[in-house]
Coordinates of C-alpha atoms in Angstrom, one line a residue:
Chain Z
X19 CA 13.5 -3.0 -8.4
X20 CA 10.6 -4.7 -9.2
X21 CA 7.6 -3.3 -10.8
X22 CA 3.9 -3.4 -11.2
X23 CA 1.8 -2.0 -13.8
X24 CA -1.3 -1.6 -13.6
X25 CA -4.3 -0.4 -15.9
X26 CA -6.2 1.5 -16.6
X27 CA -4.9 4.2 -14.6
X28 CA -9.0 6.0 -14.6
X29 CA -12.2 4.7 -16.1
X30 CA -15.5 5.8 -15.9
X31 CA -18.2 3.6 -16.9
X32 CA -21.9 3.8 -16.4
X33 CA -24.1 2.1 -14.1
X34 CA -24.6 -1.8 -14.5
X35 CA -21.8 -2.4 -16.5
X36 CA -18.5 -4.2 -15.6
X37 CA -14.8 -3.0 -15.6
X38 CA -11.8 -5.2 -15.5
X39 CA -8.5 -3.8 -13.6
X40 CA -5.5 -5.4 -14.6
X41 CA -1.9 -5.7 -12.7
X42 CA 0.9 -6.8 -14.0
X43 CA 4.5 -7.9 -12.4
X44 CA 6.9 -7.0 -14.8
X45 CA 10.5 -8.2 -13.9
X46 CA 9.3 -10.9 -11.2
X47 CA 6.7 -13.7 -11.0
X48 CA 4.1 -13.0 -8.1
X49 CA 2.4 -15.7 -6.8
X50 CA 0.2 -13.4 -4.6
X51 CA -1.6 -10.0 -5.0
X52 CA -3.2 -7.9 -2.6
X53 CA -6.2 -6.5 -4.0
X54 CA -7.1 -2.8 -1.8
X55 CA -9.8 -0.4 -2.1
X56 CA -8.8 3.2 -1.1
X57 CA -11.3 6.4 -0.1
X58 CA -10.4 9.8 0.1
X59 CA -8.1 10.4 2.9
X60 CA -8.2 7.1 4.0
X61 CA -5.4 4.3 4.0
X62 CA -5.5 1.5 2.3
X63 CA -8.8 -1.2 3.0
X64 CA -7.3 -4.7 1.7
X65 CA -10.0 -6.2 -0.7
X66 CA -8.9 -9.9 -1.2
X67 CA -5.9 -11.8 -1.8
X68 CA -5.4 -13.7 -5.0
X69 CA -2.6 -16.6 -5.4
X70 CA -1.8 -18.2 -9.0
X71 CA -3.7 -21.2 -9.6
X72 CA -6.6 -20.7 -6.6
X73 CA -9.0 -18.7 -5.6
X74 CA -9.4 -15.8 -3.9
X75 CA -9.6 -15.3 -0.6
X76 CA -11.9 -12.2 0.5
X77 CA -12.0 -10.3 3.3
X78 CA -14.8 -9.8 5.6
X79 CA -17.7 -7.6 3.8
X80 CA -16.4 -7.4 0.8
X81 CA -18.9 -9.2 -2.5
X82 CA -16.8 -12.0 -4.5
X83 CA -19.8 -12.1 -6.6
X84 CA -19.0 -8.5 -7.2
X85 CA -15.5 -8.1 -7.6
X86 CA -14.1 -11.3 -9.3
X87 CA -10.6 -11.8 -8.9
X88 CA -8.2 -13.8 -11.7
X89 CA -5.0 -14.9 -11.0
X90 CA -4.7 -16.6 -14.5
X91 CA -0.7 -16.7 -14.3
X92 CA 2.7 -15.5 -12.2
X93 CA 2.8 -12.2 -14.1
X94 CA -0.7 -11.1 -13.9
X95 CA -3.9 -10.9 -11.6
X96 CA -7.1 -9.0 -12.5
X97 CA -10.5 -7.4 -10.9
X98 CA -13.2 -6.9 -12.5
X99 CA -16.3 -5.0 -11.0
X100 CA -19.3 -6.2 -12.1
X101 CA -22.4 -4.5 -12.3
X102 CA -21.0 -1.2 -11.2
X103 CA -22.8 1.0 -9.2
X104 CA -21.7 4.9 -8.2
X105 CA -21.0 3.8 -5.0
X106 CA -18.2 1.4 -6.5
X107 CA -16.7 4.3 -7.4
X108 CA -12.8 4.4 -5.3
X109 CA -9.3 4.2 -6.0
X110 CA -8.5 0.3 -6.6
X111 CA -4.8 -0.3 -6.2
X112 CA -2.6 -3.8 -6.5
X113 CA 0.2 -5.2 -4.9
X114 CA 2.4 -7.9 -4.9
X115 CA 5.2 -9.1 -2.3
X116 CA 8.4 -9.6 -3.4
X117 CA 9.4 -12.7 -5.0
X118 CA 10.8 -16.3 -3.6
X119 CA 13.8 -15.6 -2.2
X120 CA 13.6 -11.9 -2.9
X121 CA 14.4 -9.6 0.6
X122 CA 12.4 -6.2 -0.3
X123 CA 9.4 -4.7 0.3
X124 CA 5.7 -5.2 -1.4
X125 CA 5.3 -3.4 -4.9
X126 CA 2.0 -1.3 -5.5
X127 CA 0.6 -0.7 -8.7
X128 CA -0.1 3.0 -9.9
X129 CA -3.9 2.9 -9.1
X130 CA -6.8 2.4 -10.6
X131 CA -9.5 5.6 -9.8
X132 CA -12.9 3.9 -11.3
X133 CA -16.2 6.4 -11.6
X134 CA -19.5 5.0 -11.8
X135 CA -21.9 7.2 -13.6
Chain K
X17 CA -7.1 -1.0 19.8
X18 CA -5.6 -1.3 16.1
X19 CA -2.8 -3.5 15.4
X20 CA -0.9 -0.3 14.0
X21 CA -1.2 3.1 15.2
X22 CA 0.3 6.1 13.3
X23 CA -0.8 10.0 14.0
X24 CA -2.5 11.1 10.7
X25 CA -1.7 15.1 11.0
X26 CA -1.5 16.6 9.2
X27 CA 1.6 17.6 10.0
X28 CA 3.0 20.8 8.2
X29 CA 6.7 22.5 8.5
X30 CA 9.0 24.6 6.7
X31 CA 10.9 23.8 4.1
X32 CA 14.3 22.6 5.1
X33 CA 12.9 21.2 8.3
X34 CA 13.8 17.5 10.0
X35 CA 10.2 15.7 9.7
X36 CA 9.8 12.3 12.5
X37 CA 6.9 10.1 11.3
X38 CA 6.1 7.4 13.9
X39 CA 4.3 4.2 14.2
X40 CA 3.8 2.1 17.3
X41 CA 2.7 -1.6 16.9
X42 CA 0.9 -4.4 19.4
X43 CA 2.3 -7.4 18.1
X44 CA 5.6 -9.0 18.3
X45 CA 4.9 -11.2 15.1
X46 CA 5.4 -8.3 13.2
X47 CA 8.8 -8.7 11.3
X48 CA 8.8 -6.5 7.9
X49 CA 8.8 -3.0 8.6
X50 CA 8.4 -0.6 5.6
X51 CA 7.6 2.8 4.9
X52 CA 5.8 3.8 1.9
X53 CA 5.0 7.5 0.2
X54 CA 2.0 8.1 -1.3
X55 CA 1.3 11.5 -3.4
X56 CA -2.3 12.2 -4.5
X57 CA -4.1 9.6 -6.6
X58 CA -1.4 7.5 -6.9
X59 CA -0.3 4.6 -5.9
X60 CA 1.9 4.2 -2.8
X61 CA 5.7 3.9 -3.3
X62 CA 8.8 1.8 -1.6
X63 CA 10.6 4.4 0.8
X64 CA 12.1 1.9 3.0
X65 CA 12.2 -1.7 4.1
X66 CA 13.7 -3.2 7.0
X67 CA 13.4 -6.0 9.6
X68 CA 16.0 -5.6 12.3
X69 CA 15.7 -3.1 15.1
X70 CA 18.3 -0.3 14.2
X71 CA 18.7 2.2 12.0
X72 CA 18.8 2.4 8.1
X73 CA 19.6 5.2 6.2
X74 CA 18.9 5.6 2.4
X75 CA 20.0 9.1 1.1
X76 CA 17.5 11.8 3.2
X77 CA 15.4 9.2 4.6
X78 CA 16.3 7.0 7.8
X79 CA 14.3 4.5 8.8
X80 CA 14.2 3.4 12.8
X81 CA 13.1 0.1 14.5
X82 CA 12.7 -0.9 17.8
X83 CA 11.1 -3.9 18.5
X84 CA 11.6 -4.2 22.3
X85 CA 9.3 -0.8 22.0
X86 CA 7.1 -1.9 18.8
X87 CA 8.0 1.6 17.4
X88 CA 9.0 2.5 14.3
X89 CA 10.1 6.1 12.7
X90 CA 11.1 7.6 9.3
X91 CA 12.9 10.7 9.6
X92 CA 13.2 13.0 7.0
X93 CA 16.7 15.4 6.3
X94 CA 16.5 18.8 4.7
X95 CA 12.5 18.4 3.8
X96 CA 11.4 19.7 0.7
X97 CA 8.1 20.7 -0.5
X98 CA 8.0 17.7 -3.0
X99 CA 8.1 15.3 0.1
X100 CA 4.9 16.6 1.0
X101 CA 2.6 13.6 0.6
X102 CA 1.0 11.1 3.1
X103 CA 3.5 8.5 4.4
X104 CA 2.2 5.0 5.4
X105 CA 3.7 2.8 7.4
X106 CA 3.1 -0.7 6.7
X107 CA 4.2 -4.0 8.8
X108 CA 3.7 -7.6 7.8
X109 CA 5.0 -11.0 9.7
X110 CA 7.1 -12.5 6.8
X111 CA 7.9 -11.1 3.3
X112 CA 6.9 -13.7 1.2
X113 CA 2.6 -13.6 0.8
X114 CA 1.8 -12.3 4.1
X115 CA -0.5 -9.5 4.4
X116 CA 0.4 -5.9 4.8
X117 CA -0.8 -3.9 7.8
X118 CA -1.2 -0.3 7.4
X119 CA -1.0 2.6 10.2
X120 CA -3.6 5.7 9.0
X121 CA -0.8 7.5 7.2
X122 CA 0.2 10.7 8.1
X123 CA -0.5 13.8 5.7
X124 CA 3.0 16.2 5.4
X125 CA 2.9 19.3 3.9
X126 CA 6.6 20.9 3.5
X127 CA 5.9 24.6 3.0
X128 CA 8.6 27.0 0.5

């Protein structure tokens, strides 16, 4: 089945500094990721969408000046946080739908569990 | 109302046990129908993925759709305590860039 790796897997990093989140499709080309932001006993709260060669699109509330999204090719899509602040801190997960012609679910990434200190 | 509505438990039962996790839905557009397992701090993972009404079966899970109701169920055969995990349910209207709409996800705890 298809995969996505993402990394790091946790980071802690101090206040006012930025940290770049990386995902990765391993074994398909994804022309789209979902971006989500995750609290504690919460479900998933999608961030923004990022598609190959564009921009971002961001959902309602949520900083692009904050959290850049890169979709720099078919295989990989990043977020950075920048200027990180403790209440940045979350779990930060990817996914990616399956590819063209492909009939299976969306692929999530391992996580991402970011601390601001 | 929310497009998706799923009880969030949590929901505990004994080991061995048939578990029913259910989701109703407002919208017809909704196609895609999948049920993902998420254990602590990870990230959520592919149980099942369907888009006809029906039944689908894949080893201890089945999967149930009815669209005429907009309800959706995973069922869960001879539940064991490493099942325990929250299970989301997630809809979309096509399977090819559309986004994914979650229900609350339900916290299951299979007790030994």
């Amino acid at each position: 089945g298809a995969v996505v790796s993402q990394h790091p897997s946790r980071v802690i990093c101090k206040s006012g500094t930025s940290v770049k989140i990386e995902c990765r499709s391993l074994d398909f080309q994804a022309t789209t990721m979902f971006w989500y932001r995750q609290f504690p006993k919460q479900s998933l709260m999608l961030m923004a969408t990022s598609n190959e060669g564009s921009k971002a699109t961001y959902e309602q509330g949520v900083e692009k000046d904050k959290f850049l999204i890169n979709h720099a090719s078919l295989t990989l899509s990043t977020l950075t946080v920048t200027s990180a602040h403790p209440e940045d801190s979350s779990f930060y997960i990817c996914s990616a739908p399956p590819g063209q012609g492909l009939n299976y679910g969306y692929t999530f990434g391992s996580g991402t569990r970011l601390t601001v200190v | 109302q929310k497009e998706v509505e799923q009880d969030p438990g949590p929901l505990s039962v004994p080991e061995g046990a048939i578990v029913s996790l259910n989701c109703t839905y407002s919208n017809s557009a909704f196609q895609y129908f999948m049920w993902y397992r998420q254990y602590s701090r990870k990230g959520p993972e592919l149980l099942m993925y369907t888009y006809s009404s029906g039944n689908k079966e894949d080893g201890r899970f089945t999967a149930q759709v009815d669209k005429s109701s907009k309800y959706i169920s995973l069922f869960i055969r001879d539940s064991q305590p490493s099942d325990s995990a929250t299970y989301l349910c997630a809809l979309s209207r096509d399977n090819q860039g559309g986004k994914l709409i979650f229900g609350q996800g339900t916290e299951l705890s299979v007790k030994p």
